[in-house]
Coordinates of C-alpha atoms and ligand atoms in Angstrom, one line a residue:
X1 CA 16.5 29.6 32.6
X2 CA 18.5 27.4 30.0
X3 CA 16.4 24.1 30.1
X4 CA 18.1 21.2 27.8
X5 CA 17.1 17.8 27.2
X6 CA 18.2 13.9 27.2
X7 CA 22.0 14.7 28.6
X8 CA 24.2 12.0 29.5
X9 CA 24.7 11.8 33.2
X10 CA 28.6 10.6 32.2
X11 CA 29.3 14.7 30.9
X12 CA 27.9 15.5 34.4
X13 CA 29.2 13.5 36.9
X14 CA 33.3 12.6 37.3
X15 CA 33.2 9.1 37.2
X16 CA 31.9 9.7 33.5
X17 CA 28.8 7.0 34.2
X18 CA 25.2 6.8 33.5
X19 CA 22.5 7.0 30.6
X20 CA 20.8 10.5 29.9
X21 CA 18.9 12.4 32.2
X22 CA 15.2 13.9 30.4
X23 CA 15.8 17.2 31.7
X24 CA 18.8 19.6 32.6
X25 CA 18.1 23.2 34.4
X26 CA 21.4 25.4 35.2
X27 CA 20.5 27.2 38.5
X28 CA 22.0 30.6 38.3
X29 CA 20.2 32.7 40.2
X30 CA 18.3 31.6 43.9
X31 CA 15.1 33.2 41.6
X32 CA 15.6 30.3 39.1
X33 CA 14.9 27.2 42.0
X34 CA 10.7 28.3 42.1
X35 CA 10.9 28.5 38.6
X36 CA 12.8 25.1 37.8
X37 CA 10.9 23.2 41.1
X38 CA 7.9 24.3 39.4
X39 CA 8.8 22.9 35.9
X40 CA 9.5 19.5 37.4
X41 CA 5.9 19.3 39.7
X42 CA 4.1 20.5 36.5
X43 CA 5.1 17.1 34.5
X44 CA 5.4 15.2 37.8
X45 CA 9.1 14.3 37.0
X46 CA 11.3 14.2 40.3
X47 CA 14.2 15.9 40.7
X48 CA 18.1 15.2 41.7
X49 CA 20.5 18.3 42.7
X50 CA 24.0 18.0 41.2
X51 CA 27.4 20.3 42.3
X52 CA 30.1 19.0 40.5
X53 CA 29.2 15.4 40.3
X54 CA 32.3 14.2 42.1
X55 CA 30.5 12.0 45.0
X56 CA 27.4 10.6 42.2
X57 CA 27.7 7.7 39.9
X58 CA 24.7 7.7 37.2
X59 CA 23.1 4.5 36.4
X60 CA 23.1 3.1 33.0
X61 CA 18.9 3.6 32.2
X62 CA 19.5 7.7 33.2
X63 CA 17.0 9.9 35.1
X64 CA 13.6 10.3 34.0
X65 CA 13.6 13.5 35.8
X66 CA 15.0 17.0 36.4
X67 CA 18.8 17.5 37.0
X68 CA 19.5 20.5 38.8
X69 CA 22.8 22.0 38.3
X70 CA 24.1 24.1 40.7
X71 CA 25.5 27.2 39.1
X72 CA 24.8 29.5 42.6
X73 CA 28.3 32.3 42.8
X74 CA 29.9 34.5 45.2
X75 CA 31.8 34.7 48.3
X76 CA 30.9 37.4 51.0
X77 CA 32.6 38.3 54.3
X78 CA 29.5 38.7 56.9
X79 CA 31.2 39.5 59.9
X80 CA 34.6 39.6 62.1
X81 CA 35.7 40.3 65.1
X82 CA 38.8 40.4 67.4
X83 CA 38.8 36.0 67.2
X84 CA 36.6 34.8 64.2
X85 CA 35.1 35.9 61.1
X86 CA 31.9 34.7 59.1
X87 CA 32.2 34.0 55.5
X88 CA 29.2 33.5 53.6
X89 CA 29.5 31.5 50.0
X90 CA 27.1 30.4 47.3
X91 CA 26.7 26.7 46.9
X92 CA 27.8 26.4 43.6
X93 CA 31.3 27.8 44.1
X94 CA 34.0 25.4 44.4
X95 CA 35.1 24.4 47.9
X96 CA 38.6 24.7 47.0
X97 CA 37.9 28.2 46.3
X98 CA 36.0 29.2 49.5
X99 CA 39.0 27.8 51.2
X100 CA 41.6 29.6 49.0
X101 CA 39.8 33.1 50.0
X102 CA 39.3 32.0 53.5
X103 CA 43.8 31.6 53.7
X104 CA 44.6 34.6 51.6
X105 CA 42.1 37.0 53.5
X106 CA 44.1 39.5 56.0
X107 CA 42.8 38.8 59.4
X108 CA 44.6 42.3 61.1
X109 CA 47.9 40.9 61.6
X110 CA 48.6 38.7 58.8
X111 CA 47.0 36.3 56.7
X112 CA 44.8 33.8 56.8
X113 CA 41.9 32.3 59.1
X114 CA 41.7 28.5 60.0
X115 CA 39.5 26.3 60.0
X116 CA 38.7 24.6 56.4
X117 CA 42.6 24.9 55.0
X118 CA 43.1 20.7 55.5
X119 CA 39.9 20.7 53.1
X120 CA 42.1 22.1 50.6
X121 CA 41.6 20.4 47.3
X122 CA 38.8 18.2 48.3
X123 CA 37.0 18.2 44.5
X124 CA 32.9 19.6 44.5
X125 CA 30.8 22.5 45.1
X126 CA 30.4 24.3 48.9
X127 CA 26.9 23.4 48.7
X128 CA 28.2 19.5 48.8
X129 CA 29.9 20.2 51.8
X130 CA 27.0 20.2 54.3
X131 CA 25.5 17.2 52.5
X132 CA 27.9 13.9 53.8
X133 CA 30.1 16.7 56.3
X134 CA 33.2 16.5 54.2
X135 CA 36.1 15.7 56.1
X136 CA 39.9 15.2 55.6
X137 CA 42.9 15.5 57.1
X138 CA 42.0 16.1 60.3
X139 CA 39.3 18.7 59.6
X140 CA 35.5 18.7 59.0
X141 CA 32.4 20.8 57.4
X142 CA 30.7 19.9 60.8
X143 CA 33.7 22.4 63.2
X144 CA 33.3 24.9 61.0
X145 CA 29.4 25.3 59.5
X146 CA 27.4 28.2 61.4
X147 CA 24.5 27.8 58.5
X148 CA 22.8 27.1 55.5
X149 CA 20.4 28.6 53.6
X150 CA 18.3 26.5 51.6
X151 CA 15.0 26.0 49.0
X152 CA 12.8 23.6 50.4
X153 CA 10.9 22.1 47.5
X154 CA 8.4 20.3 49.5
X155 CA 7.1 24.0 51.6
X156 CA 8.1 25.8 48.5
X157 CA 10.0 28.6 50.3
X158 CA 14.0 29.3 51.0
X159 CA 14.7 28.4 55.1
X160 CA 17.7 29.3 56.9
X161 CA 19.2 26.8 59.4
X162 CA 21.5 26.6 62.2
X163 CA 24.0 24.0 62.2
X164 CA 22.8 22.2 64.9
X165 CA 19.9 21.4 63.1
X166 CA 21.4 19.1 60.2
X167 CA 22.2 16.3 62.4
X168 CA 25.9 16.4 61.2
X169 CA 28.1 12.8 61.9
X170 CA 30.6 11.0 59.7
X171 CA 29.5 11.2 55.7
X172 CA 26.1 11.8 57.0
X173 CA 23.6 14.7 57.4
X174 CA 19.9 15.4 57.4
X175 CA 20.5 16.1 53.7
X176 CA 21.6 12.8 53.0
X177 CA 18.9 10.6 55.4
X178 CA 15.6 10.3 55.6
X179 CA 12.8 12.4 54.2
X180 CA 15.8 15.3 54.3
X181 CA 17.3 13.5 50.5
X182 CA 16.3 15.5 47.9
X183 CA 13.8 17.7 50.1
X184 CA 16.7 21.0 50.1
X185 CA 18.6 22.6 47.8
X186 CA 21.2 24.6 50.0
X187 CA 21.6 27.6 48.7
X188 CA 24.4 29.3 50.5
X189 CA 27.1 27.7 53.4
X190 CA 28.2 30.2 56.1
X191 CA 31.4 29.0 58.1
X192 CA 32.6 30.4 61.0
X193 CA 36.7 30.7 60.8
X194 CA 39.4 31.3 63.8
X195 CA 42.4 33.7 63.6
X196 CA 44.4 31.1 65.0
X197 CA 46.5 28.2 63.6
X198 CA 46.0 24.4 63.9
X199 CA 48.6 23.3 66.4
X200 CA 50.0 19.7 66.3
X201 CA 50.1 16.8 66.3
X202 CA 48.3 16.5 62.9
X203 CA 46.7 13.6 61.4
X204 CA 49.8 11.5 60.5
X205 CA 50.4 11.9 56.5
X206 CA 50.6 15.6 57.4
X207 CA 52.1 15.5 60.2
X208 CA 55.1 13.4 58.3
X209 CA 54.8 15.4 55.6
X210 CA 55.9 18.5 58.0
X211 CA 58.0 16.3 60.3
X212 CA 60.2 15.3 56.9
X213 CA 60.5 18.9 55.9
X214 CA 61.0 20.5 59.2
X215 CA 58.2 23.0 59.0
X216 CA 57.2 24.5 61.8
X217 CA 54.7 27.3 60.5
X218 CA 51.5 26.1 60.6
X219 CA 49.9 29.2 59.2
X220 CA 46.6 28.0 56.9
X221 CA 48.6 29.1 54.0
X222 CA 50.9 26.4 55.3
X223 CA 48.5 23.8 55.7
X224 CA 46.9 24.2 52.2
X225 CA 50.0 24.0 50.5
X226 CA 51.1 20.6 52.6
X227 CA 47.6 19.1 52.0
X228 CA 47.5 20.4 48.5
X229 CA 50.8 18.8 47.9
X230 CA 50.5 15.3 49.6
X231 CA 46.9 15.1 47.7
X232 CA 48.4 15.5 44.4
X233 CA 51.2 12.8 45.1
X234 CA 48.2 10.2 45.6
X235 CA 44.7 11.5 44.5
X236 CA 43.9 11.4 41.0
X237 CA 42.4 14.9 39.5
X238 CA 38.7 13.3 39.0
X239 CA 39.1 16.3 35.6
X240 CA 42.1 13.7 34.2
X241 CA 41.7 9.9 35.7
X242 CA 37.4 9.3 35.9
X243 CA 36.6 8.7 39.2
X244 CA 34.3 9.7 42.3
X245 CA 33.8 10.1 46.1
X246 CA 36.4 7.7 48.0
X247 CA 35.0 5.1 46.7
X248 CA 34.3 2.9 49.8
X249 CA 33.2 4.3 53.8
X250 CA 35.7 3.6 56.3
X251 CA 34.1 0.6 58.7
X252 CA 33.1 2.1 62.0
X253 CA 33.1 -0.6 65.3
X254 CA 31.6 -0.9 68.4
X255 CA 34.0 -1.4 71.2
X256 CA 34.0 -5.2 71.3
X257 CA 34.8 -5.1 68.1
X258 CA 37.6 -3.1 67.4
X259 CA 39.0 -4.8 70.2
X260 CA 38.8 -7.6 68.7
X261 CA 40.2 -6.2 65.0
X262 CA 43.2 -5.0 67.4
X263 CA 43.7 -8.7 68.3
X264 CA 44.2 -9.5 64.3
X265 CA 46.8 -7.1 64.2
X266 CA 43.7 -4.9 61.7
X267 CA 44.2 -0.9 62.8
X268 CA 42.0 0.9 64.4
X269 CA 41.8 4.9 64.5
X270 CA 40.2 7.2 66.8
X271 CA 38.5 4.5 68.4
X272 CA 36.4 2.0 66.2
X273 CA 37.3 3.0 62.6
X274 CA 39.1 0.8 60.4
X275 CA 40.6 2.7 57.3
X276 CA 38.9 0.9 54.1
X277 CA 42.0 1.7 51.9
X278 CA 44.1 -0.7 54.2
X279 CA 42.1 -3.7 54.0
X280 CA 41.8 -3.1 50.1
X281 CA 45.3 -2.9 49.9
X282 CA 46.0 -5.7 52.4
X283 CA 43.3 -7.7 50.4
X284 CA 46.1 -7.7 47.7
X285 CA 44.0 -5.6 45.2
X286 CA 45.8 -1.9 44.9
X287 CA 46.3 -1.4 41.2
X288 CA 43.9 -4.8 40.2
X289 CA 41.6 -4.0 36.9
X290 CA 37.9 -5.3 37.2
X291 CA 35.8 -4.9 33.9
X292 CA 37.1 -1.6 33.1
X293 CA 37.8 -0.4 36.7
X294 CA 41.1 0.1 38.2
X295 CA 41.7 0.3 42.2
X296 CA 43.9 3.0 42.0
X297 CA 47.7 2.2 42.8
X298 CA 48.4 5.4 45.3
X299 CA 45.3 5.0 47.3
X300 CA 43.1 2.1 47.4
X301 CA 39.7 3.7 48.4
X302 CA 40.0 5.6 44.9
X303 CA 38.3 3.4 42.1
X304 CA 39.7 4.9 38.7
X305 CA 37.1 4.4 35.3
X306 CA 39.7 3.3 32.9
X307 CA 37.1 2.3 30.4
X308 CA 34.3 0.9 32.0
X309 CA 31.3 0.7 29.5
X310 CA 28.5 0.9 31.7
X311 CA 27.3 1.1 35.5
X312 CA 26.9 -2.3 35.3
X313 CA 30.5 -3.0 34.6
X314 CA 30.6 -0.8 37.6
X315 CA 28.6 -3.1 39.9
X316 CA 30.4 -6.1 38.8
X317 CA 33.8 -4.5 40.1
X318 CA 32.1 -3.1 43.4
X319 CA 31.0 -6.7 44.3
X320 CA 34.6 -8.3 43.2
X321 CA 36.2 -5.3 45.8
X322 CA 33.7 -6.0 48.3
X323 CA 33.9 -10.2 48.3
X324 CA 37.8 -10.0 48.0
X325 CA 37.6 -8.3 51.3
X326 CA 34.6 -9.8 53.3
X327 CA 36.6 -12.9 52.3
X328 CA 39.7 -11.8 54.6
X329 CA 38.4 -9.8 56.7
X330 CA 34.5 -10.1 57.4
X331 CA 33.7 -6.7 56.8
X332 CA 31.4 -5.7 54.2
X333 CA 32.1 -2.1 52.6
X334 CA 29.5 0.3 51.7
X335 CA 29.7 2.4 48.4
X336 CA 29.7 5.9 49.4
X337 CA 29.0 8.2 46.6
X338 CA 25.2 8.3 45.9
X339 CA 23.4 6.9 42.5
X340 CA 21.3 8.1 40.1
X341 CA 18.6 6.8 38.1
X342 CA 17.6 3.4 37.3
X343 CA 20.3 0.2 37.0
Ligands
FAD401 C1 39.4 12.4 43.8 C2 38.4 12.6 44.9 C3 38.8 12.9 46.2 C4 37.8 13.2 47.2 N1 38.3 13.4 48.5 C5 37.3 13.6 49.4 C6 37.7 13.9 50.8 O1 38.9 14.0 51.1 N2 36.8 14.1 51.7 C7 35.5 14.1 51.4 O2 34.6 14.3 52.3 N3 35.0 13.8 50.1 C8 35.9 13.6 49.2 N4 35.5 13.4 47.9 C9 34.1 13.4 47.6 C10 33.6 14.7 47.1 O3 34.7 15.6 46.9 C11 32.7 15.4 48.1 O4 31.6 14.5 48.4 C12 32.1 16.7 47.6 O5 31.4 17.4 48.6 C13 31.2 16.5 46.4 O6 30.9 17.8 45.9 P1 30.1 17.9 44.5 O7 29.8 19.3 44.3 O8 30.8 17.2 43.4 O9 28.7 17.1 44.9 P2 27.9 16.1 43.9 O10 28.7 14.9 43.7 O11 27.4 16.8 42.7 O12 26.7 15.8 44.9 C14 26.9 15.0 46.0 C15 25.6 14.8 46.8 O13 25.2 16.1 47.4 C16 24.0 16.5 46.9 N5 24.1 18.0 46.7 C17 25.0 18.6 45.9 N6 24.9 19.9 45.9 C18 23.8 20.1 46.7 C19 23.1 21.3 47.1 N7 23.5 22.5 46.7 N8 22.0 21.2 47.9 C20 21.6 19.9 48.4 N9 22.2 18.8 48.0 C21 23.3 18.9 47.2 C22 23.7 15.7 45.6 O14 22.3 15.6 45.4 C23 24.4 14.4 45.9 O15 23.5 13.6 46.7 C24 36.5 13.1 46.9 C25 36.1 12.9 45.5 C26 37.0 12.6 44.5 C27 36.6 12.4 43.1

């Protein structure tokens, strides 16, 4: 087990952030999580599981603790039939890649099974997926996820669970709430994947993006490409431009409310939820520098670490962004990737 110590959480996480963590453990093996669990209880240090580090901002006094870094591979097909086929993958592979298999794999009479191809490109780990139900583009972990496997550090023993047991809603999960945060380390996501294609309409930047090019194959080799392709026009590639999550939730209303946001002329999708980006943008602040952070130019939810110093430069732009808009519009947006360590 390849233990190091005092490592900046900034070489860990993509928003390049946050003083050093005490302890570093690689997990590369399921074998490895008794072992590194055991090493944290032993000197009473708590612990924080990372994937990739796209969705976590470290804090400026680090972790006095255990970071867990999820090296977990391999991607297995576990069963099929005439309709739908299981595919099992290790947490620490990349999302991107679990969905790249998933579109290339020959389902009998030609290729490709849907059901995660709009998650194309989505940055982190599949063991991330589960934890805030990663959406986008019309698709979400929570259609797809038949299981998890997971170490439970609190019983000390690996669990499986059903879907229906993680308590799956927008950016939210039992891994994510609760006594559940921290308590699991998934191990391994099994999705369940249909020999079918996604039929329009589609959510409406990918439905344009077909509309302009008169495609009318909507094979999940198809959609990946499309998804892939209107992401890189206005995403930044966290590995270039420093950045995590989206940085804000979308606002979610009640009835009475998003009739009322209707009545300002504010939109409101699928019912009550009011894209963040939009009242960023319509806040005037697309493209707007605060200490160091830039709201990015292509899409406002995405806060870009030009050269920030510190977390704290950090916290002074999130409270400029979130003023600015409760100013115009009376909502207050919520951070959405998860901290660690102390401020
Ligand atoms: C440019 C950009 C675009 C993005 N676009 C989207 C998008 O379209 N849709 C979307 O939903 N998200 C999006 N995100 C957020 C991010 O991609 C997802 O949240 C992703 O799932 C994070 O994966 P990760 O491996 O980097 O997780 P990390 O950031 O390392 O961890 C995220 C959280 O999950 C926990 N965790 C990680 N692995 C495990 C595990 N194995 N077991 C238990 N807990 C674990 C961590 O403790 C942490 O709380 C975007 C991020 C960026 C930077």
């Amino acid at each position: 087990m390849n233990i190091r110590e005092n490592v900046p959480i900034a070489e860990l996480t993509t928003m390049r952030l946050g003083g050093p963590a005490r302890y570093v453990i690689e997990i590369e093996e399921d074998k490895d999580l008794a072992e590194a669990y055991h090493f944290a209880q032993d000197k009473n240090l708590p612990t924080y599981i990372l994937g990739s580090g796209s969705n976590v901002i470290g804090r400026d006094g680090g972790f006095d603790g255990v970071i867990l870094v999820n090296r977990l591979r391999g991607i297995y097909v576990i069963d099929s039939d005439q309709t739908s086929i299981r595919l099992c993958a290790k947490s620490g592979e990349l999302l991107d890649d679990l969905v790249e298999y998933s579109v290339k794999l020959w389902n009998g009479e030609g290729f490709g099974y849907s059901g995660i191809e709009a998650l194309s490109k989505v940055p982190g780990t599949v063991g991330a997926m589960p934890v805030q139900n990663v959406g986008a583009y019309g698709q979400e972990a929570k259609q797809v996820l038949h299981s998890v496997c997971v170490y439970d550090c609190r019983d000390n023993c690996f669990k499986h669970m059903m879907a229906d047991e993680l308590d799956l809603g927008y950016r939210h999960s039992i891994f994510n709430t609760g006594d559940g945060v921290g308590r699991y380390f998934i191990t391994s996501v099994t999705v369940e994947l249909r020999k079918t294609q996604l039929t329009p309409p589609f959510y409406t930047s990918l439905q344009a993006y077909l509309d302009e090019r008169e495609i009318t194959d909507y094979s999940p080799q198809v959609i990946r490409d499309a998804v892939a392709a209107i992401r890189a026009s206005k995403l930044p590639d966290p590995a270039v431009e420093a950045s995590a999550g989206s940085f804000f939730k979308n606002v979610y209303l009640n009835e009475t409310e998003a009739k009322a946001a209707e009545a300002k002329g504010i939109p409101v999708w699928d019912g009550g939820k009011v894209p963040s980006g939009w009242l960023i943008e319509q806040a005037g602040l697309k493209g707007k520098d605060y200490f160091g952070m830039r709201v990015s130019e292509k899409a406002a939810l995405v806060l870009i670490n030009d050269h920030a110093k510190s977390y704290s430069d950090l916290a002074q732009a999130r409270e400029a962004i979130v003023s600015a808009v409760f100013e115009k519009y009376g909502y207050r947006l919520e951070q959405e990737p998860m901290e660690i360590g102390e401020a």
